[in-house]
mmCIF file of the C-alpha atoms, coordinates in Angstrom:
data_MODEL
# 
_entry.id   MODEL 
# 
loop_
_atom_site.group_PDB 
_atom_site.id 
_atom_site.type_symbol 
_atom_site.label_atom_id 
_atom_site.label_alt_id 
_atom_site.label_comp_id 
_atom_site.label_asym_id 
_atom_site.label_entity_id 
_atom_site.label_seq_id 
_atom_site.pdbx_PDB_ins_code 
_atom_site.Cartn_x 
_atom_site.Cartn_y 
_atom_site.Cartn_z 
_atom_site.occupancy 
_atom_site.B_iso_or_equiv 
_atom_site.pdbx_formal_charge 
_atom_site.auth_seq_id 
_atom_site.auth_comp_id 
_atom_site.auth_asym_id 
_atom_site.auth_atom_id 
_atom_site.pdbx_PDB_model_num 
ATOM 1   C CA . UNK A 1 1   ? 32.332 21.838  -43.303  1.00 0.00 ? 1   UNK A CA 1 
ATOM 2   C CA . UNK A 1 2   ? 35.608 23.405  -43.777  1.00 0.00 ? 2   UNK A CA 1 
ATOM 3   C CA . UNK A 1 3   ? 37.917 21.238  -46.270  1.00 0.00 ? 3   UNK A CA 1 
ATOM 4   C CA . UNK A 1 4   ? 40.839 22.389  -44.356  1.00 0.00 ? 4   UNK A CA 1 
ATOM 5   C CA . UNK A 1 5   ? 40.166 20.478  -41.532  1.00 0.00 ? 5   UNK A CA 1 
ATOM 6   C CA . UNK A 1 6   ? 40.384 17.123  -44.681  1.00 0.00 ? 6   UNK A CA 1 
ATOM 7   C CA . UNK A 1 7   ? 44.379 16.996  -44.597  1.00 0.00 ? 7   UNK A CA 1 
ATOM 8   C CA . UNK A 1 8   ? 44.845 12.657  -44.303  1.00 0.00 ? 8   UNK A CA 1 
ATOM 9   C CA . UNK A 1 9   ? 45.023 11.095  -47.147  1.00 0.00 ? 9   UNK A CA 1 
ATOM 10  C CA . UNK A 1 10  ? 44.437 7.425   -47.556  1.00 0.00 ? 10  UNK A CA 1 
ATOM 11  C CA . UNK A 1 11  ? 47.300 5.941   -48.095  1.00 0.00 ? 11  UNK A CA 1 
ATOM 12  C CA . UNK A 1 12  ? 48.279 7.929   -44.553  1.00 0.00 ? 12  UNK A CA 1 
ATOM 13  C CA . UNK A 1 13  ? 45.454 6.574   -42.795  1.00 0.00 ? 13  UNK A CA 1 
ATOM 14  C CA . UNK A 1 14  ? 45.949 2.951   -44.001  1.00 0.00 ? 14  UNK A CA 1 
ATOM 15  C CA . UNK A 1 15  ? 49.529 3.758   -42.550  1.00 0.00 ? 15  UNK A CA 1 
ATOM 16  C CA . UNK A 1 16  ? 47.801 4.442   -38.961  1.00 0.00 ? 16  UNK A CA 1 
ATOM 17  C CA . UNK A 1 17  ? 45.307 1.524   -38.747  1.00 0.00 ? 17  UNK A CA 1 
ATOM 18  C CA . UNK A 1 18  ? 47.586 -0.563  -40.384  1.00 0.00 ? 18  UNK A CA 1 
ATOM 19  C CA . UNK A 1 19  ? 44.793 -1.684  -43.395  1.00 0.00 ? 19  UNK A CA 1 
ATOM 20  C CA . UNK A 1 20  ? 44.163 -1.799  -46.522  1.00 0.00 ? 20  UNK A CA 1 
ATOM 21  C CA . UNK A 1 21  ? 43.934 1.053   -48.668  1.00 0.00 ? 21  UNK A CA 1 
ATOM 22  C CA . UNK A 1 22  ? 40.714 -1.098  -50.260  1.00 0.00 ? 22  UNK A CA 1 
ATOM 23  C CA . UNK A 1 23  ? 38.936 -0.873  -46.161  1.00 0.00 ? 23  UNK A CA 1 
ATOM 24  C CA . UNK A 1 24  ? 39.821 2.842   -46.254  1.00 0.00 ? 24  UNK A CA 1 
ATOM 25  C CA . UNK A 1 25  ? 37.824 3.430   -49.823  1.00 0.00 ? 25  UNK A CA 1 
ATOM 26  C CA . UNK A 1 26  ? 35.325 0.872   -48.574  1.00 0.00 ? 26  UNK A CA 1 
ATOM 27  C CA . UNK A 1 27  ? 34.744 2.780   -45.107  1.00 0.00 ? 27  UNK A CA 1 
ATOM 28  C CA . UNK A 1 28  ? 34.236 6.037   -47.042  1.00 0.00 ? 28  UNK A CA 1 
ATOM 29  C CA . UNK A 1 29  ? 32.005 4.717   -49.753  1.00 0.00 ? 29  UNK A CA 1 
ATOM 30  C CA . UNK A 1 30  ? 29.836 3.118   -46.875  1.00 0.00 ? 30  UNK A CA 1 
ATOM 31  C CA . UNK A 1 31  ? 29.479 6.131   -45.021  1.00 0.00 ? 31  UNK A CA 1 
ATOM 32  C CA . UNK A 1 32  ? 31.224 5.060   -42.218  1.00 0.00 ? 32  UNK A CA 1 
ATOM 33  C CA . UNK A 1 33  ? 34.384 7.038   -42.572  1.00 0.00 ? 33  UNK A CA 1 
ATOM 34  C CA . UNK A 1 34  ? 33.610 10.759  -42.893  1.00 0.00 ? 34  UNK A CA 1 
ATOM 35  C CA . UNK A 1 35  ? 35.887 12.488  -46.142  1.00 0.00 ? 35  UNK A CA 1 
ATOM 36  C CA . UNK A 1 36  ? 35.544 14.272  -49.022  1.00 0.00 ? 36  UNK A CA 1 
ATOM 37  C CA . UNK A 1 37  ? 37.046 13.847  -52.163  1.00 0.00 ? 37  UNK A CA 1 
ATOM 38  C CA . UNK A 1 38  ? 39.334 16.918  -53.144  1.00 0.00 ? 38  UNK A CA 1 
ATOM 39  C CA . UNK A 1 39  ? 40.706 17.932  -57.253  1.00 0.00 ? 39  UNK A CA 1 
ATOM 40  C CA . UNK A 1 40  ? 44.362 17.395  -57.034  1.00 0.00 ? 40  UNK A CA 1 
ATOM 41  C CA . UNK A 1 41  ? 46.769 17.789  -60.343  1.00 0.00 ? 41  UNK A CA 1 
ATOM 42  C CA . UNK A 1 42  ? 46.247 13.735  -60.356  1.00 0.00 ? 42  UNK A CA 1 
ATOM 43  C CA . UNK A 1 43  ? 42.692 14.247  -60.308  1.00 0.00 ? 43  UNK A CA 1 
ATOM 44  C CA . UNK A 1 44  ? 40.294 13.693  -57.257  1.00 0.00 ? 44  UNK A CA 1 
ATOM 45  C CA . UNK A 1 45  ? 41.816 12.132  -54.124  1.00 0.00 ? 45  UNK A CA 1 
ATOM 46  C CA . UNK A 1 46  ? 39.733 11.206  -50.696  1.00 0.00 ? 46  UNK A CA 1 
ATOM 47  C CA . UNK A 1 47  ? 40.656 13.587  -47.658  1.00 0.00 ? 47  UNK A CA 1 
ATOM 48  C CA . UNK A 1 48  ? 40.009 12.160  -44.111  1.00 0.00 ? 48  UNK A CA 1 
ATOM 49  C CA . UNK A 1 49  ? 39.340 14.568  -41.512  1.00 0.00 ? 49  UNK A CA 1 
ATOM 50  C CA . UNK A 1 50  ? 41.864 14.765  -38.928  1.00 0.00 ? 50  UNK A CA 1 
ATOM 51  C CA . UNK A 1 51  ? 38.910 14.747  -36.079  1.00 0.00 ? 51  UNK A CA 1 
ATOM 52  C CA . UNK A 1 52  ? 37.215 12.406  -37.983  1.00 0.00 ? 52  UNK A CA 1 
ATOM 53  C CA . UNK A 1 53  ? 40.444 9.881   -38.339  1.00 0.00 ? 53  UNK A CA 1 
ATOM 54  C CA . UNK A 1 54  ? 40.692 10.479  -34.552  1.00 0.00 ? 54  UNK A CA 1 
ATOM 55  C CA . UNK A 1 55  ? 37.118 9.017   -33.917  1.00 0.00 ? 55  UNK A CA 1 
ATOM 56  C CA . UNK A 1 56  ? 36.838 6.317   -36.144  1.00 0.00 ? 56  UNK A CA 1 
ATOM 57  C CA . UNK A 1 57  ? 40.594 4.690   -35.334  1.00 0.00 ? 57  UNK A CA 1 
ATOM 58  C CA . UNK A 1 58  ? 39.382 3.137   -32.877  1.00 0.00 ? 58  UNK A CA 1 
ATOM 59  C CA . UNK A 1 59  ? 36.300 1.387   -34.345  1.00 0.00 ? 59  UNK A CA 1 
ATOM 60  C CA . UNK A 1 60  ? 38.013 0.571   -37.533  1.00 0.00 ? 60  UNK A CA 1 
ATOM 61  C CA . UNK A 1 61  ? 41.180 -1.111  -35.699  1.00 0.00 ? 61  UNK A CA 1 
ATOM 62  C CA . UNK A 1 62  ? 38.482 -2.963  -33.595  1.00 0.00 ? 62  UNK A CA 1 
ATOM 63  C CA . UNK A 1 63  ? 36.480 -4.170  -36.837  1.00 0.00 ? 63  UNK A CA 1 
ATOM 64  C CA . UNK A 1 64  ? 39.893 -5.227  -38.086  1.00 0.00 ? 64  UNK A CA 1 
ATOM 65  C CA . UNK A 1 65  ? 40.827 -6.872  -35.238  1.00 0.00 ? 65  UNK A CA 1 
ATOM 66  C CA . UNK A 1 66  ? 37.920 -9.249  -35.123  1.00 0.00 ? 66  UNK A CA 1 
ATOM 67  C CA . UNK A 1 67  ? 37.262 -12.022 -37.561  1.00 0.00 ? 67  UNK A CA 1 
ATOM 68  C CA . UNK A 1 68  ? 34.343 -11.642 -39.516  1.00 0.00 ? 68  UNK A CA 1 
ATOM 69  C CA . UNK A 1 69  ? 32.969 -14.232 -41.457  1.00 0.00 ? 69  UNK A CA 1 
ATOM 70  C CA . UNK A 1 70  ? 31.903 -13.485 -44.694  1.00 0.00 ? 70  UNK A CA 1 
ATOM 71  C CA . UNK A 1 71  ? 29.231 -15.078 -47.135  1.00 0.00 ? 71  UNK A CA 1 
ATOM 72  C CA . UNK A 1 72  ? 30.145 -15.103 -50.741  1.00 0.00 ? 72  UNK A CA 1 
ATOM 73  C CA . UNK A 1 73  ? 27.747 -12.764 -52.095  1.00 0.00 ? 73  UNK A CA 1 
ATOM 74  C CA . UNK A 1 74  ? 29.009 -10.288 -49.623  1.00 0.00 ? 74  UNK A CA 1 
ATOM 75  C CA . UNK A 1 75  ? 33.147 -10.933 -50.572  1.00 0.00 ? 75  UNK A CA 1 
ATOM 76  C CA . UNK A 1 76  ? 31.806 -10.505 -54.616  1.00 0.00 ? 76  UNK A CA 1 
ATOM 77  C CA . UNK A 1 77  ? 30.319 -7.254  -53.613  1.00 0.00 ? 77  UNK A CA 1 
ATOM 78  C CA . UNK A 1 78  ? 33.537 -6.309  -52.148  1.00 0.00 ? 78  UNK A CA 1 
ATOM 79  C CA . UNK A 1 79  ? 35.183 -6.946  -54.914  1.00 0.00 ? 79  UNK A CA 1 
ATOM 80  C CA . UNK A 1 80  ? 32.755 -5.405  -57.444  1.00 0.00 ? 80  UNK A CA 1 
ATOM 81  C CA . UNK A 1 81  ? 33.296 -2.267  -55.294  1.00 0.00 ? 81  UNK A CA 1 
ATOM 82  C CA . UNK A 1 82  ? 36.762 -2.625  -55.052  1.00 0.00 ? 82  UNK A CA 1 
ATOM 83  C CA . UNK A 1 83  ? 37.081 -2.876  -58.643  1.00 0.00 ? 83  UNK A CA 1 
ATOM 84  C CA . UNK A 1 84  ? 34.860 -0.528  -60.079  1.00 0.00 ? 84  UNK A CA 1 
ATOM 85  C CA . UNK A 1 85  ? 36.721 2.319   -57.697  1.00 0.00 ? 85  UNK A CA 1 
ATOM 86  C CA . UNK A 1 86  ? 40.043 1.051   -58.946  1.00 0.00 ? 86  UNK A CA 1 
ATOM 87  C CA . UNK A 1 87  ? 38.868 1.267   -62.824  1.00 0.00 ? 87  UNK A CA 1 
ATOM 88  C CA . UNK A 1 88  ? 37.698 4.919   -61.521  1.00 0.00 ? 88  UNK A CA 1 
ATOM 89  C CA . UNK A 1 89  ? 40.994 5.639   -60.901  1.00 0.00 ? 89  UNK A CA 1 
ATOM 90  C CA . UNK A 1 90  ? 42.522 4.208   -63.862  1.00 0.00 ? 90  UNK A CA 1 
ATOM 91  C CA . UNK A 1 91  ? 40.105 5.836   -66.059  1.00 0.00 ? 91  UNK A CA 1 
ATOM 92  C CA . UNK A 1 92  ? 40.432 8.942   -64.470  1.00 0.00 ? 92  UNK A CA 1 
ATOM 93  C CA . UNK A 1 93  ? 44.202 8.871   -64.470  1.00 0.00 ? 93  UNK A CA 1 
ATOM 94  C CA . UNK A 1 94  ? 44.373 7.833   -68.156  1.00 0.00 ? 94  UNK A CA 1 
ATOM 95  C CA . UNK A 1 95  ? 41.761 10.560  -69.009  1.00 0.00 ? 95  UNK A CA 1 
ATOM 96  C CA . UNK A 1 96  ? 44.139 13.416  -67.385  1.00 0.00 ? 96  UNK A CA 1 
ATOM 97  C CA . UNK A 1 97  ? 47.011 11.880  -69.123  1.00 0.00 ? 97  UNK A CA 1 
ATOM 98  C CA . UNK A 1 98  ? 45.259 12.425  -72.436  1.00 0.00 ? 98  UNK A CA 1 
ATOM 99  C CA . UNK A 1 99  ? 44.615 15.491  -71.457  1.00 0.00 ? 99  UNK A CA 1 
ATOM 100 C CA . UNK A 1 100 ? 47.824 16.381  -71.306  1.00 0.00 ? 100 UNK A CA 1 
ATOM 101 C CA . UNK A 1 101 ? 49.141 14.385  -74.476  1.00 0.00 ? 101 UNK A CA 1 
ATOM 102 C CA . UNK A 1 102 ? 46.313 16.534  -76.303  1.00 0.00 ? 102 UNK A CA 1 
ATOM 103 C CA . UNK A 1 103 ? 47.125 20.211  -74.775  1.00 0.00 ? 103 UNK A CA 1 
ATOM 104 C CA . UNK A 1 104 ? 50.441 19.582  -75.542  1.00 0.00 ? 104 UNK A CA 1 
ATOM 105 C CA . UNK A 1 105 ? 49.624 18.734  -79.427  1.00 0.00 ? 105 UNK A CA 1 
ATOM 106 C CA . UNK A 1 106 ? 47.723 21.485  -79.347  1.00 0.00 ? 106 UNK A CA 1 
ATOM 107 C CA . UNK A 1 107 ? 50.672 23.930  -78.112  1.00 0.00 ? 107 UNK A CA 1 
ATOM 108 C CA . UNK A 1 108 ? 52.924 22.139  -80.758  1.00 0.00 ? 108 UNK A CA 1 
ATOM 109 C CA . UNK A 1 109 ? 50.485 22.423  -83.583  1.00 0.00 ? 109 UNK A CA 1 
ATOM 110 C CA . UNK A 1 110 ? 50.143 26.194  -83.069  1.00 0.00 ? 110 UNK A CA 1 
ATOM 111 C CA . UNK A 1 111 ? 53.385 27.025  -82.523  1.00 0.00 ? 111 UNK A CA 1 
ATOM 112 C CA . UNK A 1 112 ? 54.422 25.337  -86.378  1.00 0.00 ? 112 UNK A CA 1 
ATOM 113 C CA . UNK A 1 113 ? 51.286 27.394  -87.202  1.00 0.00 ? 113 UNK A CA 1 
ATOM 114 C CA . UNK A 1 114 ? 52.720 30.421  -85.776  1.00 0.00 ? 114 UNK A CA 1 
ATOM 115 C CA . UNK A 1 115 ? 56.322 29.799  -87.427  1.00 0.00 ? 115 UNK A CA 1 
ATOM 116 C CA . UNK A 1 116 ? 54.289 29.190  -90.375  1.00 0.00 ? 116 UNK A CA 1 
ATOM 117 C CA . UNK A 1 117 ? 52.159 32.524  -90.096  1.00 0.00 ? 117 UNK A CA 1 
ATOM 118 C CA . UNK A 1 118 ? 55.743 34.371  -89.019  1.00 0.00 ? 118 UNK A CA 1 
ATOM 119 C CA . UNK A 1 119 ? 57.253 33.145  -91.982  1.00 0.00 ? 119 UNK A CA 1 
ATOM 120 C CA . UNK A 1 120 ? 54.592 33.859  -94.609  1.00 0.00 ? 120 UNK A CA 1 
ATOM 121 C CA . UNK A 1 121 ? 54.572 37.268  -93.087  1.00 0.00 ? 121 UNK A CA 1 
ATOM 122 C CA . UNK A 1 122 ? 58.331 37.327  -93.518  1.00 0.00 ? 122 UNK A CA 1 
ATOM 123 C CA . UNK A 1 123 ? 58.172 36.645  -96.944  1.00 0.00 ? 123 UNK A CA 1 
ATOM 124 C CA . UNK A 1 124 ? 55.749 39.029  -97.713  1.00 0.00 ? 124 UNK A CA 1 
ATOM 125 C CA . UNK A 1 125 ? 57.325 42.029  -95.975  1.00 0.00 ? 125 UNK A CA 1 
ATOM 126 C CA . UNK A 1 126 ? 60.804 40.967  -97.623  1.00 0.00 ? 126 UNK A CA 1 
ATOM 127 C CA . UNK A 1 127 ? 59.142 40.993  -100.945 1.00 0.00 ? 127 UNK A CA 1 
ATOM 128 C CA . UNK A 1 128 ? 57.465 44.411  -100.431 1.00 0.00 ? 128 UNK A CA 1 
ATOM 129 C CA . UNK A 1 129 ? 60.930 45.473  -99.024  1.00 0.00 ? 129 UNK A CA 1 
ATOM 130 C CA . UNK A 1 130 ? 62.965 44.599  -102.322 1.00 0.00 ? 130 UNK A CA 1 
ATOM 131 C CA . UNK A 1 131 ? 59.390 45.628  -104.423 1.00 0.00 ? 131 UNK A CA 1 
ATOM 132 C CA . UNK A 1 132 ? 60.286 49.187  -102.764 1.00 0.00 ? 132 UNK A CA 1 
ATOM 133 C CA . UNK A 1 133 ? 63.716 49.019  -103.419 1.00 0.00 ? 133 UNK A CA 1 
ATOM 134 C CA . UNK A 1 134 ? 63.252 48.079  -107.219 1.00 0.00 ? 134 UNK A CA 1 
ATOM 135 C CA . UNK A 1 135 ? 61.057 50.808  -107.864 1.00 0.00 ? 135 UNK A CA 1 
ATOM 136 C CA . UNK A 1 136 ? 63.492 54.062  -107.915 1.00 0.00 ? 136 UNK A CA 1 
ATOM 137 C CA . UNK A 1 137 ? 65.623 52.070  -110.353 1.00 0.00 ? 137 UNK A CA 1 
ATOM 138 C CA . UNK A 1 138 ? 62.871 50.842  -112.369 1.00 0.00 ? 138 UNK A CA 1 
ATOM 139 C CA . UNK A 1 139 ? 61.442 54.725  -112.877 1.00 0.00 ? 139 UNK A CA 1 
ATOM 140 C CA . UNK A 1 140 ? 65.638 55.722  -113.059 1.00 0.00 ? 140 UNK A CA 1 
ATOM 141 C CA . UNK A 1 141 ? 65.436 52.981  -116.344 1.00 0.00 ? 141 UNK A CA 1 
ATOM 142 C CA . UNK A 1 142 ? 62.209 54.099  -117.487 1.00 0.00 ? 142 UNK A CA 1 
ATOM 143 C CA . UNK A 1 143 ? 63.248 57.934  -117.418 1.00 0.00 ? 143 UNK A CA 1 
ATOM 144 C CA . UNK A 1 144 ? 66.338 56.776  -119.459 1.00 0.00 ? 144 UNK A CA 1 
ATOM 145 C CA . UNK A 1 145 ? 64.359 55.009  -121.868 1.00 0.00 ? 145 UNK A CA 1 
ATOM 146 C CA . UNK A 1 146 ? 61.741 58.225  -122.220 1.00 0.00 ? 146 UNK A CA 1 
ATOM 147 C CA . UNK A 1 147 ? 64.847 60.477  -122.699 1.00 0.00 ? 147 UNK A CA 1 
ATOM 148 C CA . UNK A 1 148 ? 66.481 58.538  -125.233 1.00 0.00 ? 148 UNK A CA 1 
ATOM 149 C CA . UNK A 1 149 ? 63.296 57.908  -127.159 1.00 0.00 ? 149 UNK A CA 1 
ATOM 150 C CA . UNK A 1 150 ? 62.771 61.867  -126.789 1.00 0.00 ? 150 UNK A CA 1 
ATOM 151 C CA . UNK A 1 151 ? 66.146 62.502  -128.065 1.00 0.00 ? 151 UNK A CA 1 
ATOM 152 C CA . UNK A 1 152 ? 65.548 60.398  -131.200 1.00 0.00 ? 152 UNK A CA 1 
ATOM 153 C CA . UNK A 1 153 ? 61.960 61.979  -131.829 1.00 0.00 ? 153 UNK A CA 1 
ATOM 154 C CA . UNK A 1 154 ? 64.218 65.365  -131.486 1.00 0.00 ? 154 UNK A CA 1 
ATOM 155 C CA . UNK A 1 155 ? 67.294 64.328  -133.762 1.00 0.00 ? 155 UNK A CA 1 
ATOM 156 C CA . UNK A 1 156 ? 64.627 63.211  -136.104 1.00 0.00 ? 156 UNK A CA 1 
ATOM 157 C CA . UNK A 1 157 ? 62.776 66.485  -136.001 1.00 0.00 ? 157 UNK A CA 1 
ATOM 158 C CA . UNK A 1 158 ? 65.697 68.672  -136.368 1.00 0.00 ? 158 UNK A CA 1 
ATOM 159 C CA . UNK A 1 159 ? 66.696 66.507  -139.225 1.00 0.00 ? 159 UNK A CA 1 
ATOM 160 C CA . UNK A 1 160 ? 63.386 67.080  -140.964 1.00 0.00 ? 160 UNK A CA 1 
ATOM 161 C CA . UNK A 1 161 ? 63.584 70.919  -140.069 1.00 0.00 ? 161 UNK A CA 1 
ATOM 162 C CA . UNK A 1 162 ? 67.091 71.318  -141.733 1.00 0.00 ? 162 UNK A CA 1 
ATOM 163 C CA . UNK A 1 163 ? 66.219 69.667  -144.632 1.00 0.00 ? 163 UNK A CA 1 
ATOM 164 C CA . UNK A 1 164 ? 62.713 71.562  -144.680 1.00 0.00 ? 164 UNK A CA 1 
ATOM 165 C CA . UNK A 1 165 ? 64.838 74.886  -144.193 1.00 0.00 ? 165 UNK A CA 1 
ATOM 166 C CA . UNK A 1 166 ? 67.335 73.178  -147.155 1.00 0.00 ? 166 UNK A CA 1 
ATOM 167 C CA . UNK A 1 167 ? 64.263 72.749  -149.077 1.00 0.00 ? 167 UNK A CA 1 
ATOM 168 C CA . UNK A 1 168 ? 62.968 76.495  -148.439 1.00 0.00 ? 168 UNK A CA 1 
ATOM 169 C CA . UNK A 1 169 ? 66.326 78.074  -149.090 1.00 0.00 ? 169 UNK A CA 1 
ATOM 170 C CA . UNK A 1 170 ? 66.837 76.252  -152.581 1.00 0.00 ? 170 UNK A CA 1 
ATOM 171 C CA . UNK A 1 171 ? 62.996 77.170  -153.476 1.00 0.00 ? 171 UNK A CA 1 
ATOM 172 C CA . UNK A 1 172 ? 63.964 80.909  -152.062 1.00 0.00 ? 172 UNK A CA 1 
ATOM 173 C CA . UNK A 1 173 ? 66.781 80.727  -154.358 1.00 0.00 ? 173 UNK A CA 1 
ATOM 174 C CA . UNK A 1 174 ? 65.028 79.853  -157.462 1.00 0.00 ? 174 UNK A CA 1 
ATOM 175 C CA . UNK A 1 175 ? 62.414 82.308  -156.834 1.00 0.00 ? 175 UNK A CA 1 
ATOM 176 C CA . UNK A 1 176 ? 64.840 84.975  -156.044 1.00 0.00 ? 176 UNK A CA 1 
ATOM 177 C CA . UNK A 1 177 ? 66.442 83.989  -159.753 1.00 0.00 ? 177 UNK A CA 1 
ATOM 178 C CA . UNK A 1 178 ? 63.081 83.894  -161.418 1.00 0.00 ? 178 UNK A CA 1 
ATOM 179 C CA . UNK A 1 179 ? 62.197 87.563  -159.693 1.00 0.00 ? 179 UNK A CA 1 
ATOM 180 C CA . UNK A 1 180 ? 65.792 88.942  -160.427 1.00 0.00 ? 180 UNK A CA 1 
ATOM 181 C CA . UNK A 1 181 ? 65.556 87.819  -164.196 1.00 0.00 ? 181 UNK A CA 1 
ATOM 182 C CA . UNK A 1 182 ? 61.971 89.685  -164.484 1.00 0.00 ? 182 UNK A CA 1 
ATOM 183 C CA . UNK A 1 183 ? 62.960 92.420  -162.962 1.00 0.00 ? 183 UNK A CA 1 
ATOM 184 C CA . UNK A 1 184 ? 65.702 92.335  -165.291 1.00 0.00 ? 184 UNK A CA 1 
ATOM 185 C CA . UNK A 1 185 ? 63.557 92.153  -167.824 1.00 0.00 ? 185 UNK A CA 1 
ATOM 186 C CA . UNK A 1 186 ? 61.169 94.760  -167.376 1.00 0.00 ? 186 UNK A CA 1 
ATOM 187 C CA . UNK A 1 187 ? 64.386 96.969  -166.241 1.00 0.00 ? 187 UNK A CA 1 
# 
């Protein structure tokens, strides 16, 4: 069976036999209305075959027409059937909705996850940025420091060389008197 050929809905063909939407759903439930129940964004819906709707107008306006009597037992299985296909419905409807309720959590929830994430990430790559940044400064500083430590270390040495070479000349001096007076001497 092609479902193409399903196209009437119920409330349509309660429209056309001018019935209940309750002794459409009963019909199909009994068998004795041919349709197939198709996924819709609202969740499953009864189809009625066009051909099908054609047939059975007639018989179902005829049952319609004549009075039936019914016992009890037979009006509270009605109603049980009536009742449990309406809760169907309801629960099926109210499921879809929560569906929907949830999914869209769900999108919410990762998209503040996502900002989150982004901005973390954000962070991170602005403090590696300025990290970067700092670092020719920080060896600039560090050379400036190492210079001016080496020119102390060199001021000091040069210091301690003059005065060494002080030192050496006033020794050189006295030995240069004490070798000038012996050779004096022995002269």
């Amino acid at each position: 069976m092609s479902e193409d050929k399903y196209t009437v809905s119920v409330d349509e063909a309660a429209n056309r036999l001018n019935v209940s939407r309750r002794t459409i759903y009963r019909r199909l439930n009994n068998d004795k209305l041919n349709g197939i129940k198709k996924r819709t964004k609202h969740g499953d819906k009864w189809f009625i075959s066009e051909n099908e709707f054609s047939d059975q107008a007639e018989v179902i306006q005829e049952v319609v027409e004549t009075e039936r009597k019914m016992d009890i037992n037979d009006l509270k299985q009605e109603i049980k059937e009536v009742f449990l296909e309406t809760q169907k419905e309801i629960i099926k409807k109210t499921i879809s909705k929560q569906r929907e309720v949830i999914k869209n959590e769900i999108k919410k929830e990762t998209e503040k996850l996502d900002d989150t994430v982004n901005d973390g990430l954000n962070q991170v790559k602005k403090s590696v940025e300025e990290t970067v940044a700092s670092i020719p400064k920080t060896i600039k500083e560090e050379q400036k420091e190492h210079r001016h430590w080496i020119n102390q270390r060199d001021r000091k040495l040069m210091r301690n060389i003059r005065r060494m070479q002080k030192k050496q000349k006033r020794e050189d001096k006295k030995e240069q008197g004490v070798w000038h007076k012996l050779i004096e001497v022995f002269k």
